[in-house]
Tab-separated table of C-alpha atoms and ligand atoms in Angstrom:
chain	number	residue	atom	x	y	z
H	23	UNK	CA	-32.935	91.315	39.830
H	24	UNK	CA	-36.558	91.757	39.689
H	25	UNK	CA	-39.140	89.438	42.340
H	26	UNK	CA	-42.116	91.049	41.840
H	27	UNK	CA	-42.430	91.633	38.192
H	28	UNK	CA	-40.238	89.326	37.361
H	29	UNK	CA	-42.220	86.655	34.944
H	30	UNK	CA	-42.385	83.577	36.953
H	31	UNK	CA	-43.912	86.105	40.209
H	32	UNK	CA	-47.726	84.802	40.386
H	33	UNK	CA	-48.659	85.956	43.853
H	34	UNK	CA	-46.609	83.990	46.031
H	35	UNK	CA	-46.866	84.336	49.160
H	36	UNK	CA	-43.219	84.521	50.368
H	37	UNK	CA	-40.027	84.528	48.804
H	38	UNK	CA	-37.118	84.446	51.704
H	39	UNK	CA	-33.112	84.744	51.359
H	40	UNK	CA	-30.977	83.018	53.379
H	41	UNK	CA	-27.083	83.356	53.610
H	42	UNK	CA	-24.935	81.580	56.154
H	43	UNK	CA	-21.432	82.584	56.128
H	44	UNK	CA	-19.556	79.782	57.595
H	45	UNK	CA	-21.111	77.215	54.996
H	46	UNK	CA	-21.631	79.077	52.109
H	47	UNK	CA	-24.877	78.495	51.903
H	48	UNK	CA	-27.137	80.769	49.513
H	49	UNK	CA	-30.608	79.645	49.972
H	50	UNK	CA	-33.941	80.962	48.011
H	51	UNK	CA	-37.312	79.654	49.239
H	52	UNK	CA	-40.085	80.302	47.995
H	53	UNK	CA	-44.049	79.649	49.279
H	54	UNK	CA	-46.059	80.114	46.514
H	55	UNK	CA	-49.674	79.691	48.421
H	56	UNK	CA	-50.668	77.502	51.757
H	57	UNK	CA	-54.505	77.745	51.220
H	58	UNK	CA	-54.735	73.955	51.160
H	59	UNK	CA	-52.174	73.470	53.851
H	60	UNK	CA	-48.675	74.101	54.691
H	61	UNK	CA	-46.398	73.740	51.777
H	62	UNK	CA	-44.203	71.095	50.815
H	63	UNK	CA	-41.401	70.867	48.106
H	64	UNK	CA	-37.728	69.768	47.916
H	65	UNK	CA	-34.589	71.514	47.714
H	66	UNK	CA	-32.655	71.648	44.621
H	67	UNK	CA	-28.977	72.337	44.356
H	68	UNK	CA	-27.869	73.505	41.214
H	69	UNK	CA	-24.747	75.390	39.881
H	70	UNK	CA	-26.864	78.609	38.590
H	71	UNK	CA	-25.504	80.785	36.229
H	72	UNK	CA	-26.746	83.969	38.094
H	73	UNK	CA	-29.154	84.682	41.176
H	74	UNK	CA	-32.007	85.756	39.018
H	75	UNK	CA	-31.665	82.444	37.400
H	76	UNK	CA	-32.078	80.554	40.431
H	77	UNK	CA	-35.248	82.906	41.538
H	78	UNK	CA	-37.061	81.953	38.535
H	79	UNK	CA	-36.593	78.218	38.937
H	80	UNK	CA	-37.487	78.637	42.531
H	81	UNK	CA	-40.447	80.924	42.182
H	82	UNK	CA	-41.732	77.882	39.249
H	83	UNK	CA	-41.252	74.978	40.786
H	84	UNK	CA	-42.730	76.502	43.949
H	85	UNK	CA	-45.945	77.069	41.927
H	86	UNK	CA	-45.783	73.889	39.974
H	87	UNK	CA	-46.013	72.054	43.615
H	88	UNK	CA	-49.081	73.858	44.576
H	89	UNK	CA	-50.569	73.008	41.793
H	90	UNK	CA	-48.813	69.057	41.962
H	91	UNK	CA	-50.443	69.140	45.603
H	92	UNK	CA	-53.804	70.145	44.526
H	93	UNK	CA	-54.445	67.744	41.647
H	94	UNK	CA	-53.403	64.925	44.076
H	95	UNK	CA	-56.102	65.838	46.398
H	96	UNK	CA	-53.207	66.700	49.041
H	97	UNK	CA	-54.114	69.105	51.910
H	98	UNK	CA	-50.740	70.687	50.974
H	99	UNK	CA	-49.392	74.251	49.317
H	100	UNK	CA	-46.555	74.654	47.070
H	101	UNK	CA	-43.498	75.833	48.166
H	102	UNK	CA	-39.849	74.938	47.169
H	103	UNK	CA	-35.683	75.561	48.031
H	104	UNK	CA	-32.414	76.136	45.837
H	105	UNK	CA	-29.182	76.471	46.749
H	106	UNK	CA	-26.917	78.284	44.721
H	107	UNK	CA	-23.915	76.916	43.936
H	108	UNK	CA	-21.943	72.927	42.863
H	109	UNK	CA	-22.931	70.250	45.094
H	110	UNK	CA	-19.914	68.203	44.549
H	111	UNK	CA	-18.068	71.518	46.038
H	112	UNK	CA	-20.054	72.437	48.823
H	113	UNK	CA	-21.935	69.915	50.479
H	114	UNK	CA	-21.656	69.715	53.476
H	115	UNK	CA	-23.113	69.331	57.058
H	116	UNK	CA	-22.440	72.559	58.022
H	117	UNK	CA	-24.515	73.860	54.926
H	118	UNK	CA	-27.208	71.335	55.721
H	119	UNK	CA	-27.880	72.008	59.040
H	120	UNK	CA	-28.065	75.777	58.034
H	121	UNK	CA	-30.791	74.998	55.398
H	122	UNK	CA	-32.581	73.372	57.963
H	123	UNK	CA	-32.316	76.543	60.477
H	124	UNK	CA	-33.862	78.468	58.001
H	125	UNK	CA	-36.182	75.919	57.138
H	126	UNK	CA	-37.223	75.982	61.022
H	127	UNK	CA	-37.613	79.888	60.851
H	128	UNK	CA	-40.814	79.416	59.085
H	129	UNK	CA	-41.871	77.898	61.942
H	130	UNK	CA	-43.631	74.892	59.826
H	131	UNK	CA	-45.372	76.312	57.103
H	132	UNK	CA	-43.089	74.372	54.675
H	133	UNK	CA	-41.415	71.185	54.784
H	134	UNK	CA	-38.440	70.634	52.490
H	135	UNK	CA	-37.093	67.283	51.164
H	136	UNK	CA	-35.040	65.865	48.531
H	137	UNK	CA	-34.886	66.626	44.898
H	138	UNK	CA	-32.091	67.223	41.907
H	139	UNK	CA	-28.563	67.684	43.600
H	140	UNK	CA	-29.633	66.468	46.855
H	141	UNK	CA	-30.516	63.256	48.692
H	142	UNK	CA	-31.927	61.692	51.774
H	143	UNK	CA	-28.217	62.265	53.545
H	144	UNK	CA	-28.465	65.803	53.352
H	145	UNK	CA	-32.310	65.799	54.508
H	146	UNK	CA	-30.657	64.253	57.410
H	147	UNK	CA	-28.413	66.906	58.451
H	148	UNK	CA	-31.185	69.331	57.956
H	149	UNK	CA	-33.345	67.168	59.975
H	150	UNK	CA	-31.179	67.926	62.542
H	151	UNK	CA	-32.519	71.457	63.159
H	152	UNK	CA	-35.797	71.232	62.293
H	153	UNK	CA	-38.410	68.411	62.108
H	154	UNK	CA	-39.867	70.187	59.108
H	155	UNK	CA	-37.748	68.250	56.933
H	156	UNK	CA	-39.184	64.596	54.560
H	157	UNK	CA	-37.254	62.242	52.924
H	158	UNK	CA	-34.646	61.029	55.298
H	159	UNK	CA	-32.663	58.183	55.031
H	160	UNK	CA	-34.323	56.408	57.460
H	161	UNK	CA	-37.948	56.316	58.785
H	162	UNK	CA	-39.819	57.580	55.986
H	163	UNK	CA	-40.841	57.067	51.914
H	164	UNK	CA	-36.995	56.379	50.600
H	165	UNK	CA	-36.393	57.121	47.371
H	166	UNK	CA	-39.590	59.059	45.676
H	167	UNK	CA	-38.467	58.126	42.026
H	168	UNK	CA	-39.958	53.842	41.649
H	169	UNK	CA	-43.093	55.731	43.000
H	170	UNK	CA	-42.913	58.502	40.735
H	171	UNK	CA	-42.083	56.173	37.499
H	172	UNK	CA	-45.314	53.911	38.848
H	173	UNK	CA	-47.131	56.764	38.556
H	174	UNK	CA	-45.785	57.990	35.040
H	175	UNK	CA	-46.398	54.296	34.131
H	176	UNK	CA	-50.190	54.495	34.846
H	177	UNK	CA	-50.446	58.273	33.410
H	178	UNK	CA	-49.499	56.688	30.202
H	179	UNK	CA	-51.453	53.898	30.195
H	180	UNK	CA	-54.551	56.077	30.718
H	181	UNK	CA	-53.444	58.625	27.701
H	182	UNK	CA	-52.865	55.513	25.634
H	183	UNK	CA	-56.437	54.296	26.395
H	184	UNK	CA	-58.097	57.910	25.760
H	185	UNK	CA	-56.062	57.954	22.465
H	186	UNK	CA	-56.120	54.465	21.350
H	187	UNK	CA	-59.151	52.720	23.158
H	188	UNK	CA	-56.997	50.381	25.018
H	189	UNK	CA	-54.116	50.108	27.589
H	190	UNK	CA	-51.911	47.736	25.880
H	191	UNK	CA	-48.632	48.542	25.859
H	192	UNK	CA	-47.530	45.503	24.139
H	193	UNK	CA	-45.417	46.413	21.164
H	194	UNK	CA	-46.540	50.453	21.416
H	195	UNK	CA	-43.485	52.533	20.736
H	196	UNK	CA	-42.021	54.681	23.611
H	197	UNK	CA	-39.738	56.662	23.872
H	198	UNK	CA	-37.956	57.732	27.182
H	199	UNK	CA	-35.928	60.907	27.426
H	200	UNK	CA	-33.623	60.649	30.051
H	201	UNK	CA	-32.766	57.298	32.072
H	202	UNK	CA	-32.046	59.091	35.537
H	203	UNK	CA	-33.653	57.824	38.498
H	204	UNK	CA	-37.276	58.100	37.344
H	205	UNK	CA	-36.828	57.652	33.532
H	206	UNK	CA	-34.896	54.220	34.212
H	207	UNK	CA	-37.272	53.062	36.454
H	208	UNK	CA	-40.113	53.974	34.010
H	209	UNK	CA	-38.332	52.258	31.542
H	210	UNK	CA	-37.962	48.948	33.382
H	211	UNK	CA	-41.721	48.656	33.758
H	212	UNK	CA	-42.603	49.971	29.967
H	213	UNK	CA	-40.127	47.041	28.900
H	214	UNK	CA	-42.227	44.433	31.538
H	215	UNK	CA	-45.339	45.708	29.729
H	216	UNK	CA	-44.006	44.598	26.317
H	217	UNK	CA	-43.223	47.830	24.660
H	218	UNK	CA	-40.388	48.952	22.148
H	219	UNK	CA	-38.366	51.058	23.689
H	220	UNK	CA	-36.468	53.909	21.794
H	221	UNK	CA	-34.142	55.494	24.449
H	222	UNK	CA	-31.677	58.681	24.912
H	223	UNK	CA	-29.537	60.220	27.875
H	224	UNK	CA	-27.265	63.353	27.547
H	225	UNK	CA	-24.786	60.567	29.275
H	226	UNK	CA	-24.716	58.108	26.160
H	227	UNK	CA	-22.914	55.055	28.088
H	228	UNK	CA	-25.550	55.178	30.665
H	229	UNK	CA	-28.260	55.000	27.336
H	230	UNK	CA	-26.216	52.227	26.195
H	231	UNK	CA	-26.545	50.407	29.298
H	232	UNK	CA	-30.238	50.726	29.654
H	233	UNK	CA	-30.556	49.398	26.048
H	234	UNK	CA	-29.016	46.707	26.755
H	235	UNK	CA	-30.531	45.366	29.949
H	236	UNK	CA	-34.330	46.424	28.392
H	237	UNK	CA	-33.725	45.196	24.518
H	238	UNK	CA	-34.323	49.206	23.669
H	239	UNK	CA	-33.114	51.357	20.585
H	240	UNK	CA	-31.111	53.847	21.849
H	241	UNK	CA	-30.701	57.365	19.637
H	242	UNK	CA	-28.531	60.694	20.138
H	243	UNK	CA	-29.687	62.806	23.323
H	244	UNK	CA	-30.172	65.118	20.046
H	245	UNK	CA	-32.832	62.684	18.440
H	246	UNK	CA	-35.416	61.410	20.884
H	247	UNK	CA	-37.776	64.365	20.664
H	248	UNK	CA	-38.420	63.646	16.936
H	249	UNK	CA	-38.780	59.831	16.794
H	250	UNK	CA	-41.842	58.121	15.558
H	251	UNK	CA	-43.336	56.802	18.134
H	252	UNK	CA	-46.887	56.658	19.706
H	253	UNK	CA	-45.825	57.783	23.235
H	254	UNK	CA	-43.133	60.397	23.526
H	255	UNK	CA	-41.812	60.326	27.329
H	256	UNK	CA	-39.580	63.216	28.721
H	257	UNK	CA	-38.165	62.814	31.916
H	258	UNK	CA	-35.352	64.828	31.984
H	259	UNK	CA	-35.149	68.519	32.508
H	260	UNK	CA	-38.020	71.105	32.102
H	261	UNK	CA	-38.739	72.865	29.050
H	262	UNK	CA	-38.394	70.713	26.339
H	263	UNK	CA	-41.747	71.327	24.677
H	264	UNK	CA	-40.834	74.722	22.834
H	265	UNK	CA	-41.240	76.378	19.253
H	266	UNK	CA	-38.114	74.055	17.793
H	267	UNK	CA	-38.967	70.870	19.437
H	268	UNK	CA	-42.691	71.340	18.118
H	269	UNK	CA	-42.029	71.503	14.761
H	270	UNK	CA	-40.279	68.095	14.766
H	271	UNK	CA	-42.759	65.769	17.328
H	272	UNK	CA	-43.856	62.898	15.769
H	273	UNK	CA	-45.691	61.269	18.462
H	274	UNK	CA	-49.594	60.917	19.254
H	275	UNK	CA	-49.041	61.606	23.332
H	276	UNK	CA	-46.900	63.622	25.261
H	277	UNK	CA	-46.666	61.872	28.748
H	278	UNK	CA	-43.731	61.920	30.547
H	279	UNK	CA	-42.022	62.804	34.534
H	280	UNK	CA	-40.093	65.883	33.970
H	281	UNK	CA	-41.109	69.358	35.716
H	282	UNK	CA	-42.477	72.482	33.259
H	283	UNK	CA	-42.420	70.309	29.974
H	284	UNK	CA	-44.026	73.424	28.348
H	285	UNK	CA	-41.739	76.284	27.897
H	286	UNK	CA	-44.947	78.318	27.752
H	287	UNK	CA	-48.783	77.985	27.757
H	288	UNK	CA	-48.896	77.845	24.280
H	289	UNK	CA	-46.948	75.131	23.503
H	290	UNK	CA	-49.792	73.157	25.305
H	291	UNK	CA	-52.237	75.271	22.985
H	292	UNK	CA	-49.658	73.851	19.995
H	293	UNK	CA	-49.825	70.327	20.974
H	294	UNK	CA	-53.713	70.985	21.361
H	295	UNK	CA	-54.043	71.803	18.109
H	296	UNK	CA	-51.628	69.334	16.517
H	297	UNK	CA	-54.049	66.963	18.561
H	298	UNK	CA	-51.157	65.600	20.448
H	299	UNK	CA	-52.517	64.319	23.639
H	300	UNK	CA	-50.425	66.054	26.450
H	301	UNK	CA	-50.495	64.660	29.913
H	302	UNK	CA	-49.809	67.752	32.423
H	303	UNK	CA	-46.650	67.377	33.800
H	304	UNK	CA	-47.667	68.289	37.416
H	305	UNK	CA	-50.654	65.355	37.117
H	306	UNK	CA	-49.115	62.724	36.091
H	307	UNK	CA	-45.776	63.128	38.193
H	308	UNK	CA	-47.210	63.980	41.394
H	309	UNK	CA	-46.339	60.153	42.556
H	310	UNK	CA	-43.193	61.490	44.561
H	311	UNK	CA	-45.284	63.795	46.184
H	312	UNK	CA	-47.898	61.574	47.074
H	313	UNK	CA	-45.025	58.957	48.844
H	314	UNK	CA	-43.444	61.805	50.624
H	315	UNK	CA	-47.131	63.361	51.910
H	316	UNK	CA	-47.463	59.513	53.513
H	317	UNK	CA	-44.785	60.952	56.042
H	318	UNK	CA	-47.435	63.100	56.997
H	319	UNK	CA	-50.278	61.220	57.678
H	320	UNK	CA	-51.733	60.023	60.804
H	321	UNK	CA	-49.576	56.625	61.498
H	322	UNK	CA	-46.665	57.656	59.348
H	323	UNK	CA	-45.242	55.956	56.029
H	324	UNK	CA	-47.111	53.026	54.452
H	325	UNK	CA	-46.112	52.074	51.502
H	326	UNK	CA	-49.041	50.426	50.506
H	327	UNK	CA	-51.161	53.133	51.027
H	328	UNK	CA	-48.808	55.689	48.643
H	329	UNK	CA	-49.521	53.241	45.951
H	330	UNK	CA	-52.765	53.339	46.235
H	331	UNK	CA	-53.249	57.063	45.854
H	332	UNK	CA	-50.514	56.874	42.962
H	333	UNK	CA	-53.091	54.946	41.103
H	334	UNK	CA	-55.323	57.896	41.426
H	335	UNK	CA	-53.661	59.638	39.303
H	336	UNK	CA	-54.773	57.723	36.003
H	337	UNK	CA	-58.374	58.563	37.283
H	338	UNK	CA	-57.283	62.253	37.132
H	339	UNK	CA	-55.517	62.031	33.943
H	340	UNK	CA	-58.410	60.267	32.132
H	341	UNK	CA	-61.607	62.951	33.637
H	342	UNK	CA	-58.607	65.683	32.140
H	343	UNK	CA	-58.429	63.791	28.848
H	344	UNK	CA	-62.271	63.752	28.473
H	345	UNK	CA	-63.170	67.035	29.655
H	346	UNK	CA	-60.590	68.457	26.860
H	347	UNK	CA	-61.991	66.384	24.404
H	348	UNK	CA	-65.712	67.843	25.041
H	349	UNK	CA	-64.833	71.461	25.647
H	350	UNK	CA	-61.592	71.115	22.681
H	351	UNK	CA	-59.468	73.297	24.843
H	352	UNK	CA	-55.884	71.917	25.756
H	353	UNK	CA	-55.373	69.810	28.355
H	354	UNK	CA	-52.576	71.961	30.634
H	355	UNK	CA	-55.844	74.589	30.273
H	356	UNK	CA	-58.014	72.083	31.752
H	357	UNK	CA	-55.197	70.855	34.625
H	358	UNK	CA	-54.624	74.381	35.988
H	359	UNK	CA	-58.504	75.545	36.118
H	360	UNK	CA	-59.615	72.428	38.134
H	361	UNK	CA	-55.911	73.040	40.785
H	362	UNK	CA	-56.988	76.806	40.758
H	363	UNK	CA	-60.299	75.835	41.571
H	364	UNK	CA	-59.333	73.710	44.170
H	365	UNK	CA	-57.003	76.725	45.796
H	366	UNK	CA	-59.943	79.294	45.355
H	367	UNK	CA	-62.113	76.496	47.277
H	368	UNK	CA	-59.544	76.824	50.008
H	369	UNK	CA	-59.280	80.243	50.462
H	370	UNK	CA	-63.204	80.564	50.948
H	371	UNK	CA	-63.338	77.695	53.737
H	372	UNK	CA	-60.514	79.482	55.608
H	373	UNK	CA	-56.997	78.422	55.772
H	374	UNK	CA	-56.328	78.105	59.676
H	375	UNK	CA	-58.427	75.589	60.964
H	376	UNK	CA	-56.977	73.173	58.279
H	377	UNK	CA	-53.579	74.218	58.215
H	378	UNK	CA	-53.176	73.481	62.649
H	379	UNK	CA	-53.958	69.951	62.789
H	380	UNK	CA	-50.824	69.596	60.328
H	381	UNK	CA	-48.291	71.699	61.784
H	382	UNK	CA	-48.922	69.907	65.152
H	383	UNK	CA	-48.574	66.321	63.453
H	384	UNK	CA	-45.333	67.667	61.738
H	385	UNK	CA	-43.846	67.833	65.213
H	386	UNK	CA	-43.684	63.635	65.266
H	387	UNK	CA	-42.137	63.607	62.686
H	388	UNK	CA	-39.063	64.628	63.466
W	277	NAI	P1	-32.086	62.492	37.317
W	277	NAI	O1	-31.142	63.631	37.477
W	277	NAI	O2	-31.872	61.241	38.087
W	277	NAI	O3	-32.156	62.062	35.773
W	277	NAI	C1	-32.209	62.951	34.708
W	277	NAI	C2	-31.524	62.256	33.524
W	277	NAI	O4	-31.767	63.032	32.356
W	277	NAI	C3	-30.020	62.123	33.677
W	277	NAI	O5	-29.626	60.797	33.387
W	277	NAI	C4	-29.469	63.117	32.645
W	277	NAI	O6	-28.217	62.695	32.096
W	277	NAI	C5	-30.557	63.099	31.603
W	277	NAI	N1	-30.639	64.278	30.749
W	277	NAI	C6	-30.470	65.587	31.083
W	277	NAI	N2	-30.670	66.356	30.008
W	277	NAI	C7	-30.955	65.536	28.979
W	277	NAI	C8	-31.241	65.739	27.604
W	277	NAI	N3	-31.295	66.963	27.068
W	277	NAI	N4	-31.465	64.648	26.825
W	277	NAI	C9	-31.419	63.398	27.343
W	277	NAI	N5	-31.144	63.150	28.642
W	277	NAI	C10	-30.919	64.207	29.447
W	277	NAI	O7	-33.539	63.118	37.594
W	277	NAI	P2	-34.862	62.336	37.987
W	277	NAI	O8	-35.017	62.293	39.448
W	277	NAI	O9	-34.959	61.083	37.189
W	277	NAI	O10	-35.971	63.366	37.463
W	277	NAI	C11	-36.249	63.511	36.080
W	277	NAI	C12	-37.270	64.607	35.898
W	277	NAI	O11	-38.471	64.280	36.596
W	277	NAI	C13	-36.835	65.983	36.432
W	277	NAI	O12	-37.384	66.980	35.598
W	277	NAI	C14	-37.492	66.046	37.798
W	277	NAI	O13	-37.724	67.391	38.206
W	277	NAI	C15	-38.800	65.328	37.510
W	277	NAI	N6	-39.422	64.748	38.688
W	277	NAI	C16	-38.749	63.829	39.455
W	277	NAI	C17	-39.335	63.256	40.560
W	277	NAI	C18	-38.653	62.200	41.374
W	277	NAI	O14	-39.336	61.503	42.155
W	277	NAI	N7	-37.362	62.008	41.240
W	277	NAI	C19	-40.705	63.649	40.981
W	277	NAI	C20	-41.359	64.569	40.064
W	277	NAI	C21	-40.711	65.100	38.988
């Protein structure tokens, strides 16, 4: 398995191992750069096929949340955990709290939290180890995905108004792609804003039940990326812009939660030139990032105050949107020059005397 030239390497900083015995656990975390603080980034736990599948993910995602971090104006890196192996099989305290020993090792350069196959529960086992843990169940921002759906809402009502010269949703057609805990959410508040809903989920009674409650169309999992709609929303798994899906899009605006939408840079370039306006993934979904940096901040969690940076993130999306328009380069293009910019920024001001004052607030938090 290679780390270093493996594709998804792009100069991270660290990429540690961990294996405890007695719980099984099989940990990969990965730092992918701390210039604009220390890093912060959830712990997936996934059934991988291999270990050089889970390295990619990690070593992406971990990169995707330096870049989330920068766009939201967050004086965080990127950084990210997977465990290797069924949830439903091994969860456990025992494996928890050994996450979060390893998690304390790096003596609070990166703070782990919830994400896909975990929950605040487990973030409160780990939290027993280390106080470099966010998301618990009690005490801090709950549930990320409402604020991460608010946010997707916005995003989308800013790519509508580039596109269309308005933000009314009202009778626009939308279609969500996967009703999980952000997509459903999203959907509840595209339905409140008055617009027709064409919805799919792998699990097809859980589409059926959405439908229902929302008055939406639902189509086969197999479907949704082709449907004619105006606003095409994916918020299931990564990936799902690629050379087949392409050829069958019939939307004007990509704009949706999920992680890595593009399978590569140029199937951003594609949309680009299909003038499909594409709303980078790590912009417009940062809104669970946002809510769980609130943990962070002088004072703790306010609620109020995570909102109100969520709603940033339309101002983002729409200088993004115009900027492409007047240098006709793609979006995602646009996204990762202004992050990298950001990071480069960083590195010139010097890292340490920013990254202190944060490790020594991370200690109330626990
Ligand atoms: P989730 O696991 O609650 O929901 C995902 C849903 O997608 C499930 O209902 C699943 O059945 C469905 N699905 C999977 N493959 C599908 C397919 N091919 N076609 C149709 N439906 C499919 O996950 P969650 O939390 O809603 O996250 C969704 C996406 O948003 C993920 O990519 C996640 O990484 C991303 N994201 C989530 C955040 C959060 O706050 N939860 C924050 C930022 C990004």
């Amino acid at each position: 398995m290679d780390v270093f030239s493996s594709p998804a390497f792009d100069d991270h900083e660290q990429v540690l191992f961990f294996y405890d015995r007695p719980s099984g656990l099989k940990a990969i975390i990965a730092l992918h750069d701390t210039s604009l603080g220390p890093a912060v980034g959830g712990c997936r736990f996934w059934p991988y096929a291999d270990d050089a599948e889970a390295l990619t993910d990690v070593l992406r995602l971990a990169k995707g949340m330096t870049y989330k971090a920068a766009m939201a104006d967050l004086p965080f890196g990127g950084g990210k955990t997977v465990i290797i192996g069924d949830p439903k099989a091994l969860r456990s305290e025992e494996l928890f709290r050994a996450l979060g020993r390893a998690v304390h090792s790096l003596g609070g350069l990166y703070y782990t939290g919830e994400d896909v196959g975990t929950c605040p529960s487990d973030m409160d086992w780990a939290g027993l180890e280390t106080p470099y843990v966010l998301g618990r169940s009690q005490g801090g921002g709950g549930d990320p995905s409402p604020v991460t759906a608010q946010g997707v809402l916005l995003g989308i009502k800013a790519a509508v108004r580039h596109r269309f010269g308005h933000d009314d949703l009202d009778g626009l057609r939308v279609a969500v792609q996967g009703l999980g805990n952000v997509g459903g959410n999203l959907a509840a508040g595209l339905a409140r804003e008055g617009a027709q809903l064409i919805v799919a989920d792998m699990d097809a009674g859980r589409a059926a039940l959405v439908a229902r409650e929302l008055g939406a169309r639902q189509v086969g999992a197999d479907e949704i990326m082709a449907t004619d709609v105006e606003v095409l929303a994916p918020c299931a798994l990564g990936g799902v812009i690629d050379d087949s899906s392409l050829a069958r899009l019939s939307c004007d605006i990509v704009a949706g939660a999920a992680n890595n939408q593009l399978c590569l840079p140029r199937h951003g370039e594609a949309l680009h030139a299909r003038g499909i306006l594409y709303a980078p993934d790590y912009v417009i979904n940062a809104g669970g990032l946002i809510n769980i940096a609130q943990e962070l901040r002088p004072g703790g969690y306010d609620r109020g105050r995570a909102l109100a940076q969520v709603a940033t993130i339309a101002t983002t999306l729409a200088e993004i949107f115009e900027r492409s328009e007047r240098e006709r380069r793609p979006t995602h293009e646009i996204a990762d020059e202004v992050a990298q910019e950001r990071i480069r920024a960083a590195r010139h001001l010097g890292d340490a005397p920013a990254r202190e004052p944060d490790r020594a607030r991370a200690h109330a938090v626990g």
